[in-house]
Coordinates of C-alpha atoms in Angstrom, one line a residue:
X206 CA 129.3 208.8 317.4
X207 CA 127.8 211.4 315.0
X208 CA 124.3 211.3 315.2
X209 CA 121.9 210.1 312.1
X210 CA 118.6 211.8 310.6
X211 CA 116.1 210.6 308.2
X212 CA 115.6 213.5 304.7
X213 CA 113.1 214.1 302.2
X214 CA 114.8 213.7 298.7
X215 CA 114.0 217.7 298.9
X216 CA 115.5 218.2 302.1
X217 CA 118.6 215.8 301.3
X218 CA 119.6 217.7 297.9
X219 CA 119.4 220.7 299.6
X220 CA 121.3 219.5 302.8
X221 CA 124.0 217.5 300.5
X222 CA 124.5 221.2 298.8
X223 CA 125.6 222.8 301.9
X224 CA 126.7 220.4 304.7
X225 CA 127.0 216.1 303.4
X226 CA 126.4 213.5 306.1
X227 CA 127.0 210.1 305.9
X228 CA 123.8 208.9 306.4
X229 CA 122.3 210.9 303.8
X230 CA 125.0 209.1 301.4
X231 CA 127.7 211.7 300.8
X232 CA 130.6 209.0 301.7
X233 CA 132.0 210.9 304.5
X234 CA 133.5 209.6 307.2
X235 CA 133.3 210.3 310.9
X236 CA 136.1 212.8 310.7
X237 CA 136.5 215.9 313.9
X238 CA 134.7 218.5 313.5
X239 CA 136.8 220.1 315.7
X240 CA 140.3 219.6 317.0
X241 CA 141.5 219.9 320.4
X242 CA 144.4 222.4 321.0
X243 CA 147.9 220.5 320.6
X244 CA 151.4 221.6 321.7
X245 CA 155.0 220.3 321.0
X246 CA 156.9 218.7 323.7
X247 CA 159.9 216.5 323.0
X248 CA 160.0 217.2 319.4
X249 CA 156.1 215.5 319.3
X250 CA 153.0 216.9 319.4
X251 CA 150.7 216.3 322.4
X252 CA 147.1 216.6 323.1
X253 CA 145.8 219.9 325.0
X254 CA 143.0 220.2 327.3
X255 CA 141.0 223.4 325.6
X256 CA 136.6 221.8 326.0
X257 CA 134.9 222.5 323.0
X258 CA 130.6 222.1 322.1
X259 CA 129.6 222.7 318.2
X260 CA 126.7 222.8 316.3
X261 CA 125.7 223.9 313.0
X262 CA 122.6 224.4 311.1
X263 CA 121.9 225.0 306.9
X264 CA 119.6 226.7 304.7
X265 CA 119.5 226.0 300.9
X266 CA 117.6 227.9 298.2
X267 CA 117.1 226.6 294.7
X268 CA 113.5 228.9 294.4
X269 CA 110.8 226.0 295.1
X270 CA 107.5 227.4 295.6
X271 CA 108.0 226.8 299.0
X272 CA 110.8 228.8 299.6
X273 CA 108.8 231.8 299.6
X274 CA 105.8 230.9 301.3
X275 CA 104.6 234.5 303.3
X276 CA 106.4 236.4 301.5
X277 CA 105.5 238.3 297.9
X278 CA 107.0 237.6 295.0
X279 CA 107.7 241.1 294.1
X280 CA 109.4 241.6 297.5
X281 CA 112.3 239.8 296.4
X282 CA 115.2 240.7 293.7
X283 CA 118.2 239.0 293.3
X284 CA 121.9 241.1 292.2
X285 CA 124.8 240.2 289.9
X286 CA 127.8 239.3 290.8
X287 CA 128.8 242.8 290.1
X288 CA 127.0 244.4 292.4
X289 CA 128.2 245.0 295.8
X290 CA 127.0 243.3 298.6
X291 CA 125.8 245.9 301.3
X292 CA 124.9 244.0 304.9
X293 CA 122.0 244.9 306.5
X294 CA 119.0 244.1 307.8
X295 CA 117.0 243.3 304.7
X296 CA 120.3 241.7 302.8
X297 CA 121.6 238.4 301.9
X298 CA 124.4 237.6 299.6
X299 CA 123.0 238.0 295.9
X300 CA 119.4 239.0 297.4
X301 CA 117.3 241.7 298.5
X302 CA 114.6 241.5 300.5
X303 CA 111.7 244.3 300.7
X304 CA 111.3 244.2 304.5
X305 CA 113.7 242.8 307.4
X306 CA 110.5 240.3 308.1
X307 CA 110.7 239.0 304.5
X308 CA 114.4 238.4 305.2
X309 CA 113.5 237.0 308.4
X310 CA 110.6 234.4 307.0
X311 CA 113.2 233.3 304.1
X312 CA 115.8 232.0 306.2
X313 CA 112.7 230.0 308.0
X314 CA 111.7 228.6 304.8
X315 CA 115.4 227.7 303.8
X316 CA 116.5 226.2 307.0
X317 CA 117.1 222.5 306.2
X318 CA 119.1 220.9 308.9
X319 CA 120.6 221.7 312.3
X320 CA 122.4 219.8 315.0
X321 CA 124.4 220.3 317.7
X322 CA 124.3 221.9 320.9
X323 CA 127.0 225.0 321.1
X324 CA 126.7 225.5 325.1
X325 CA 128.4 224.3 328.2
X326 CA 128.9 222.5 330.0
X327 CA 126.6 219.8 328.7
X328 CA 126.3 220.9 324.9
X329 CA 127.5 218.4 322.2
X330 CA 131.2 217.5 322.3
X331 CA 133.2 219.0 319.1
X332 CA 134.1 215.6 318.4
X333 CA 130.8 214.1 317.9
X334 CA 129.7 215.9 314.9
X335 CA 130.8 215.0 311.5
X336 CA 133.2 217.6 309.3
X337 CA 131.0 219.3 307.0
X338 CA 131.5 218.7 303.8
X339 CA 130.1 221.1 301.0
X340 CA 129.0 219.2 297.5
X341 CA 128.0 221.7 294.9
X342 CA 126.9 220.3 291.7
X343 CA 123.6 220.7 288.8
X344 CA 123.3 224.2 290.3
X345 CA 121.1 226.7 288.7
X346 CA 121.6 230.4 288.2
X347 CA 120.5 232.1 291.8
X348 CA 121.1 228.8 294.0
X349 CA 122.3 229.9 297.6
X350 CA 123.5 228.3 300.6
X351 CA 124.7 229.2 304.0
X352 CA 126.2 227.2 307.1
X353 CA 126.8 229.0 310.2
X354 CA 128.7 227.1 312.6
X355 CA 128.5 227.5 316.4
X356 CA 131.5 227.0 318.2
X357 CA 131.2 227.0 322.3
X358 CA 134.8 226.9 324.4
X359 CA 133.8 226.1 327.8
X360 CA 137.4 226.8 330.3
X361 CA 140.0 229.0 328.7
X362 CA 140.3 231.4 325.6
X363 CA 141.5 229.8 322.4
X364 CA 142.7 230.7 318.4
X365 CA 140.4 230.0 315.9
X366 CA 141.5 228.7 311.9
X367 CA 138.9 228.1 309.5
X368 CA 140.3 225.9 306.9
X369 CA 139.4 223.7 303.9
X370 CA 140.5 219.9 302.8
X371 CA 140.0 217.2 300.7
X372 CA 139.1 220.5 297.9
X373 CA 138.2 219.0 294.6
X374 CA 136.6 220.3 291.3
X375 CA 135.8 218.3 288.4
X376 CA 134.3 219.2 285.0
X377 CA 132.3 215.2 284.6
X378 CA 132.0 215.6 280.7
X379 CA 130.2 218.1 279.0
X380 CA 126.4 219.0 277.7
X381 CA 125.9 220.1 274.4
X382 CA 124.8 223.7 275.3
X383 CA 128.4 223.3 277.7
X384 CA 130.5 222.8 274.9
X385 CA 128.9 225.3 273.0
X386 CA 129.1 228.0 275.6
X387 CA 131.5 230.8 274.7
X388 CA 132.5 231.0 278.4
X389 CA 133.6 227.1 278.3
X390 CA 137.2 227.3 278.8
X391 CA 138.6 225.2 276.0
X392 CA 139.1 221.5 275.7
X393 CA 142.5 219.6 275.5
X394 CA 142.7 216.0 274.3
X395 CA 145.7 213.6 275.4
X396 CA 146.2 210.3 273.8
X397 CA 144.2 207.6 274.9
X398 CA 141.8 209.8 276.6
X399 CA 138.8 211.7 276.1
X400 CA 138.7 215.5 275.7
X401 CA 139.5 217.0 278.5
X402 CA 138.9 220.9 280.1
X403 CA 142.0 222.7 281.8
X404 CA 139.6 224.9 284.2
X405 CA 136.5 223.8 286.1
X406 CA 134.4 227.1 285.6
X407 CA 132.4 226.7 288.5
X408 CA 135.0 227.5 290.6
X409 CA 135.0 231.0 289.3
X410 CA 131.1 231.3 288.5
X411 CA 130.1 230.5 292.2
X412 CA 130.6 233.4 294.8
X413 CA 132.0 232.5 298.8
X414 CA 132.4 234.3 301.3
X415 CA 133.0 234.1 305.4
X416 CA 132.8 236.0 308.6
X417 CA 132.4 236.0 312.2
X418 CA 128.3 235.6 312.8
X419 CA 126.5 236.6 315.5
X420 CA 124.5 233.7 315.7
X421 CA 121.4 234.9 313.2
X422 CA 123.0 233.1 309.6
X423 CA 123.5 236.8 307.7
X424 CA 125.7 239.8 307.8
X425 CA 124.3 242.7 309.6
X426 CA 125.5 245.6 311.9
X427 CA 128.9 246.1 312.5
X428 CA 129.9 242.4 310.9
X429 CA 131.8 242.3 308.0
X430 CA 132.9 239.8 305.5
X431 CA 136.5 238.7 306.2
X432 CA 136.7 237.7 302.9
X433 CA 134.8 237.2 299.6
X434 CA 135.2 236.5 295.8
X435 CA 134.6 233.2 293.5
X436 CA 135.0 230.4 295.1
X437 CA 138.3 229.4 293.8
X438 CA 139.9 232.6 295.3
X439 CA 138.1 231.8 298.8
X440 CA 139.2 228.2 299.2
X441 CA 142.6 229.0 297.7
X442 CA 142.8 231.4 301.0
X443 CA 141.4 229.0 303.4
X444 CA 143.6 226.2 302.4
X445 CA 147.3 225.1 303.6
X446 CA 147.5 226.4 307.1
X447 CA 144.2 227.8 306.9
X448 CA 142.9 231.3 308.2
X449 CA 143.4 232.6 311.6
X450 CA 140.3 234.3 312.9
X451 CA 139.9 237.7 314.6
X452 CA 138.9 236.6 317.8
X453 CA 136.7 239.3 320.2
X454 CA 139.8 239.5 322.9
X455 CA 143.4 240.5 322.1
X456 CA 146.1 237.6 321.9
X457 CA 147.5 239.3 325.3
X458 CA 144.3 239.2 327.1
X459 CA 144.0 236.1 326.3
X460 CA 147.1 235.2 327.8
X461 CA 148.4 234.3 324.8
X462 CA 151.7 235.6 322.5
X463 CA 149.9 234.6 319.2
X464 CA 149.3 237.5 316.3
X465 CA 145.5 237.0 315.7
X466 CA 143.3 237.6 318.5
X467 CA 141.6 235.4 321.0
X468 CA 137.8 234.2 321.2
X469 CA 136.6 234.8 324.6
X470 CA 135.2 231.2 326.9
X471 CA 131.4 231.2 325.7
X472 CA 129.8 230.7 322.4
X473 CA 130.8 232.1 319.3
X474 CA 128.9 231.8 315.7
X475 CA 131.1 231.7 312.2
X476 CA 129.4 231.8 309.0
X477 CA 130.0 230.4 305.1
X478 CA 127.7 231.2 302.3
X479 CA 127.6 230.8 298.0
X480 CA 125.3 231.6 295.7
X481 CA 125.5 231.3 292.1
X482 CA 124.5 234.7 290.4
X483 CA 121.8 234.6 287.7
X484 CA 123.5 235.5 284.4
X485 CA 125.5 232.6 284.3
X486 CA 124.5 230.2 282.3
X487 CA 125.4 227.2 280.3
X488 CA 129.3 226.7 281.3
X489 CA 128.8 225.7 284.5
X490 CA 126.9 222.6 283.7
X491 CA 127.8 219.1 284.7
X492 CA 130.4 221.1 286.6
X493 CA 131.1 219.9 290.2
X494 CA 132.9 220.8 293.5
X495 CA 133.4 219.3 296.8
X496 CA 135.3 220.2 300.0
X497 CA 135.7 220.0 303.5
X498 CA 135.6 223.2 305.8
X499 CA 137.6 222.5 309.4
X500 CA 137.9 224.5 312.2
X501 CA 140.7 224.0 314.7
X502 CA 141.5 225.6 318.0
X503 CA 144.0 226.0 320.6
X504 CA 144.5 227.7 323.9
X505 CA 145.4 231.2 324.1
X506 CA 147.3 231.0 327.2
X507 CA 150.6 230.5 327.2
X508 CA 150.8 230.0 323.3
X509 CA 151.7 231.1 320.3
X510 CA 149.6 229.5 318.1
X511 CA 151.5 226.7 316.3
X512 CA 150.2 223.6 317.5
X513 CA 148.2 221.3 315.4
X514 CA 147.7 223.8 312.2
X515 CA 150.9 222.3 311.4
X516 CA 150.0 218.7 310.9
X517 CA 146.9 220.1 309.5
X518 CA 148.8 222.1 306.9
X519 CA 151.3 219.2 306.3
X520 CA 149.1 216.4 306.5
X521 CA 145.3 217.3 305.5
X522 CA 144.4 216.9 301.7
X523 CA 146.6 215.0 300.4
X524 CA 144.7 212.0 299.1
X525 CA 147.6 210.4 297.5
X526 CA 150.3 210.6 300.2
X527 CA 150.4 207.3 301.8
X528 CA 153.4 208.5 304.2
X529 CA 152.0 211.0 306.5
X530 CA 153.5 213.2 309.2
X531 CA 153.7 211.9 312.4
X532 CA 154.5 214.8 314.0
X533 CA 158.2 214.5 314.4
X534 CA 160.6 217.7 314.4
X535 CA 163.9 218.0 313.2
X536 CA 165.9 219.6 316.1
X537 CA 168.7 221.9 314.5
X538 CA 168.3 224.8 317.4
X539 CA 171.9 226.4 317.2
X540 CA 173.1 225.8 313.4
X541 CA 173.7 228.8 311.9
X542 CA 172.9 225.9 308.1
X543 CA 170.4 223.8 307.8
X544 CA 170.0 221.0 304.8
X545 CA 166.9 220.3 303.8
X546 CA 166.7 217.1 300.8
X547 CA 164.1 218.3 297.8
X548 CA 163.0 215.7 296.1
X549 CA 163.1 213.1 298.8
X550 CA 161.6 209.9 298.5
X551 CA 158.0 208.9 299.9
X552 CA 155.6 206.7 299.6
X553 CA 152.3 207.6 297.5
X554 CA 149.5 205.9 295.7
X555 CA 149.3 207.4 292.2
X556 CA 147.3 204.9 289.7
X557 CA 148.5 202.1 288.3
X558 CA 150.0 203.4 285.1
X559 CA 153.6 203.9 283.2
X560 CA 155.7 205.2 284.4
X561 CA 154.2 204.5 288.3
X562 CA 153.8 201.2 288.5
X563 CA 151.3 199.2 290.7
X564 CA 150.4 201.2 294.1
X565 CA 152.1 202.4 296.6
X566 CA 154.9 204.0 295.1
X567 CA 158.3 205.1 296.5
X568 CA 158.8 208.3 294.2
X569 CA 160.4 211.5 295.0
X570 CA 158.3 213.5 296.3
X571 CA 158.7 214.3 299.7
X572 CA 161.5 216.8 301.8
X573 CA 163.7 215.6 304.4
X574 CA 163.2 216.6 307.2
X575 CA 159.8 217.6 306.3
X576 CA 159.7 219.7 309.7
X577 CA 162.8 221.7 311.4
X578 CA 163.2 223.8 314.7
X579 CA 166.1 226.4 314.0
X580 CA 167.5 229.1 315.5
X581 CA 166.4 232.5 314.6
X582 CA 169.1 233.7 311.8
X583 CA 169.4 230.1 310.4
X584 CA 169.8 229.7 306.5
X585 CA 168.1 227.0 305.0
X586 CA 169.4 225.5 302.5
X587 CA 167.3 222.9 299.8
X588 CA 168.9 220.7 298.1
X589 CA 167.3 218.8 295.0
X590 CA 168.2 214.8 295.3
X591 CA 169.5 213.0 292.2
X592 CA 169.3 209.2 291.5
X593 CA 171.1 206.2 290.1
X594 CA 170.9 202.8 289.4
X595 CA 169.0 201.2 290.4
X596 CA 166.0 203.9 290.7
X597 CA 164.8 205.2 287.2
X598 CA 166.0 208.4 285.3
X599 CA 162.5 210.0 285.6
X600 CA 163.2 210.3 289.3
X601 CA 165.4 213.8 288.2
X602 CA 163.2 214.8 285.8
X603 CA 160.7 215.6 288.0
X604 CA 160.2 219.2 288.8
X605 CA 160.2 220.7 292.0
X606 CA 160.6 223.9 294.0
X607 CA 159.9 225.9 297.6
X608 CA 157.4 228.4 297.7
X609 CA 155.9 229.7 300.8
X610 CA 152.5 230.4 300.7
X611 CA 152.5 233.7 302.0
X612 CA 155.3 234.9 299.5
X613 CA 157.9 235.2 301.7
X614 CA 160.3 233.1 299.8
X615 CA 160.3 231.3 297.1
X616 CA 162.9 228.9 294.9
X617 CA 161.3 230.5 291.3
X618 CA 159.5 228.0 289.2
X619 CA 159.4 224.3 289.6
X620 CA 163.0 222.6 287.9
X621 CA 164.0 218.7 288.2
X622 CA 167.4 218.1 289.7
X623 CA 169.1 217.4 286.3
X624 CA 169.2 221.5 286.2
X625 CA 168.1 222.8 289.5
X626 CA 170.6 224.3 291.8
X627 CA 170.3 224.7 295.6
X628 CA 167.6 227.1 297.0
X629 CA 168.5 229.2 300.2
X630 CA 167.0 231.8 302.9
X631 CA 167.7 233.0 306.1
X632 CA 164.9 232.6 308.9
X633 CA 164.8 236.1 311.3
X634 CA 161.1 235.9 312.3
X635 CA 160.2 233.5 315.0
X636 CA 157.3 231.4 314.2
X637 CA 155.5 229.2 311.8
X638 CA 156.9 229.6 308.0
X639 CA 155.2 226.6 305.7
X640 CA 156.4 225.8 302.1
X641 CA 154.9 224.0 299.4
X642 CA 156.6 222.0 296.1
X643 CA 153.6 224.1 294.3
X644 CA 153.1 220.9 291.5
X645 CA 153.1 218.4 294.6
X646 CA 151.4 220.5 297.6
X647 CA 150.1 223.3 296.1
X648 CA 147.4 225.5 298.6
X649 CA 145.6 226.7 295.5
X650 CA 143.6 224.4 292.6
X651 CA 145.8 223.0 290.0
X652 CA 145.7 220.4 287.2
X653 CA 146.1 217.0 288.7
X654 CA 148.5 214.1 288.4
X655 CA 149.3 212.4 284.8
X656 CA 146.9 209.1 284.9
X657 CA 144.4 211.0 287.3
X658 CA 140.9 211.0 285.8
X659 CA 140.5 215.1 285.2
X660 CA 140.1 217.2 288.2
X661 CA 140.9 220.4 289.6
X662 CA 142.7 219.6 293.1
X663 CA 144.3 221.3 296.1
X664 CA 147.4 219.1 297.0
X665 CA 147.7 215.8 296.1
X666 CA 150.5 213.8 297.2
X667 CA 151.7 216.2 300.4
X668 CA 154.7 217.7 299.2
X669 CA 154.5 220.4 302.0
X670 CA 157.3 221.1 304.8
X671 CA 157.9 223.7 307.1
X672 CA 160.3 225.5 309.5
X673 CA 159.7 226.3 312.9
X674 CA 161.6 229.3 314.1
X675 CA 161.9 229.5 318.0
X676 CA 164.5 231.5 320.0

């Protein structure tokens, strides 16, 4: 079971705006941090054998005294978000430091929490820490935090996906010097409920980034962020299937026949910071943001690097979908057409409001088969459902449509079946090609559900398929 530790209210505000823990009272569960590599066999997916050890640790800056105890005050500047960040020795995100010791002594003074032990054989088991959870919320102008994550695979080579879940953004009312912000995005008011904002602007004031550490929690010599903008842009990249890692080995070294590389057996560091420049000001107030950052891997050997990123990408946030996965596939190896229903029915638990009725639900919003194995040069074909008696009219009102998240193909913007008409494309590339209902299972933030108290989300009821090309 996870391990527990005892905080200062100093040291659990700071800890709670990098990495939550249950005992510390951010609600979260006892969820993987990691998860073991899986593989398909007899249309199911099956547990792999890949041994992983983790451990993280967290520094948090909100400029208490403390923070910069042995190092001056004038050897210290921070940089707007226009600037561009340039790694080195004497560099954080959004701060430069006078000397690499001043850098040095700050991320001492900042380090709030670690645990784990990335080594093997005897290190701590992936499974036995908690899944970090990032809560962002009263943040000031130059606030900063940083999590680097050790990662140790003990037997084989394996891919690496850093991803996000469980992403959520929420405005929680509004200040006076808020509302009166000219950077406040606008307020909208729907009947029977209080004014309401269509964009959560810390999203865009807060800056992410990510990249492969070398184990010292900042960016320096040859590393390199592998990517970087507000923090709407980076979680909107990491979420869905999540992002494959450059690994230090080629795929084919590896022994593998993935197209990302593979990270050598041993210990390997991966780092995620934000800041929040200083010239922002009052629109980010009352603002909040909370997510989930996963890591998954899988063997290299003998793999392509499917596996469980696709019950990760159908499955993981999607709060309101009561009828997950369960892994099956939809054999149709050897039809040159495939029929997949839009706007199937599943089960959900919207709120308990017209026209939803008491929770769950049976509404349609699900595909069938959500998952299919075809044939290289298959046509898919999606067909939008309609209903009758005795299942209510708003069932074909609903809009819908197929996009993949990568842009490959797409069904055009979201139509209910009263006027939709059948979406179709051919599948030449082997592999992995996910799809979304974008209003359903979107990867990026959106508006959420009618009845919803306000938020910004990422998915909400799992409308997410995929097809699994294999010769």
């Amino acid at each position: 079971m996870p391990r527990e530790f005892t905080l200062s209210r100093r040291t659990a505000l700071a800890a709670l705006g990098t990495v939550g823990v249950a005992s510390a009272g951010a609600g979260v569960g006892t969820s993987a941090f990691f998860s073991d590599g899986e593989s398909f066999e007899n249309d199911r997916l099956v547990a792999g054998t890949l041994d992983m050890k983790a451990a993280y640790s967290v520094h948090y800056l909100d400029w208490s005294a403390d923070e910069l105890d042995g190092i001056d005050d004038d050897a210290v500047t921070t940089t707007g978000p226009m600037t561009e960040f340039d790694p080195g020795p004497r560099s954080l995100p959004g701060i430069e430091f006078a000397t690499e010791g001043d850098r040095q002594q700050f991320l001492a003074n900042t380090l709030v929490h670690a645990d784990g032990d990335a080594s093997c054989p005897d290190g701590t088991d992936a499974d036995d820490l908690q899944r970090p959870v990032v809560e962002l919320d009263d943040l000031k102008p130059g606030d900063h935090g940083e999590v680097t994550f050790d990662l140790a695979l003990c037997d084989n080579p394996g891919y690496v996906w850093l991803g996000v879940a469980d992403a959520t953004a929420a405005e929680n009312g509004y200040t006076e010097p808020e509302r009166d912000d000219p950077d406040e995005s606008g307020l909208e008011t729907l009947p029977g409920e209080p004014p309401t904002d269509h964009h959560v602007e810390l999203l865009d004031a807060v800056r992410a980034a990510y990249w492969i550490d070398d184990g010292d929690d900042y960016v320096d010599g040859d590393e390199a962020f592998q990517s970087r903008g507000s923090l709407r842009d980076v979680l909107g990249d990491l979420s869905g299937i999540g992002v494959a890692l450059e690994g230090d080995v080629s795929s084919e070294r590896g022994g593998g026949t993935g197209g990302q590389g593979c990270f050598s057996p041993g210990r390997h560091s991966v780092g995620f910071v934000w800041w929040l420049p200083v010239d922002h000001a009052n629109e980010t107030q009352s603002d909040s943001v909370r997510f989930s950052l996963t890591f998954y891997t899988e063997q290299c050997r003998h793999n392509d690097g499917t596996g469980d990123r696709l019950s990760a990408f159908v499955n993981d946030d999607a709060p309101l979908n009561e009828r997950p996965w369960d892994g099956a596939v939809a054999d149709r190896t050897g039809h040159p057409e495939v029929v997949v229903t839009n706007n199937a029915l599943t089960q959900v638990t919207f709120p308990d409001v017209p026209p939803f009725g008491p929770p769950p639900q049976t509404l349609p919003l699900g595909f069938d088969p959500q998952v299919v194995r075809v044939s290289p040069g298959t046509t898919v074909t999606w067909h939008w459902a309609t209903y009758a008696d005795p299942f209510p009219d708003f069932f074909d009102e609903i809009p819908h449509n197929v996009v993949a998240p990568d842009g490959s193909f797409s069904s055009g913007p979201p139509e209910p079946a009263t006027t939709a008409s059948d979406f179709s494309h051919t599948f030449t590339e082997p592999g992995l090609h996910p799809y979304v209902c974008v209003p359903h299972g979107s990867t990026q933030f959106h508006h959420s559900s009618p009845g919803v108290p306000f938020q910004e989300v990422i998915n909400e009821s799992g409308m997410r398929g995929a097809i699994l090309v294999e010769d």
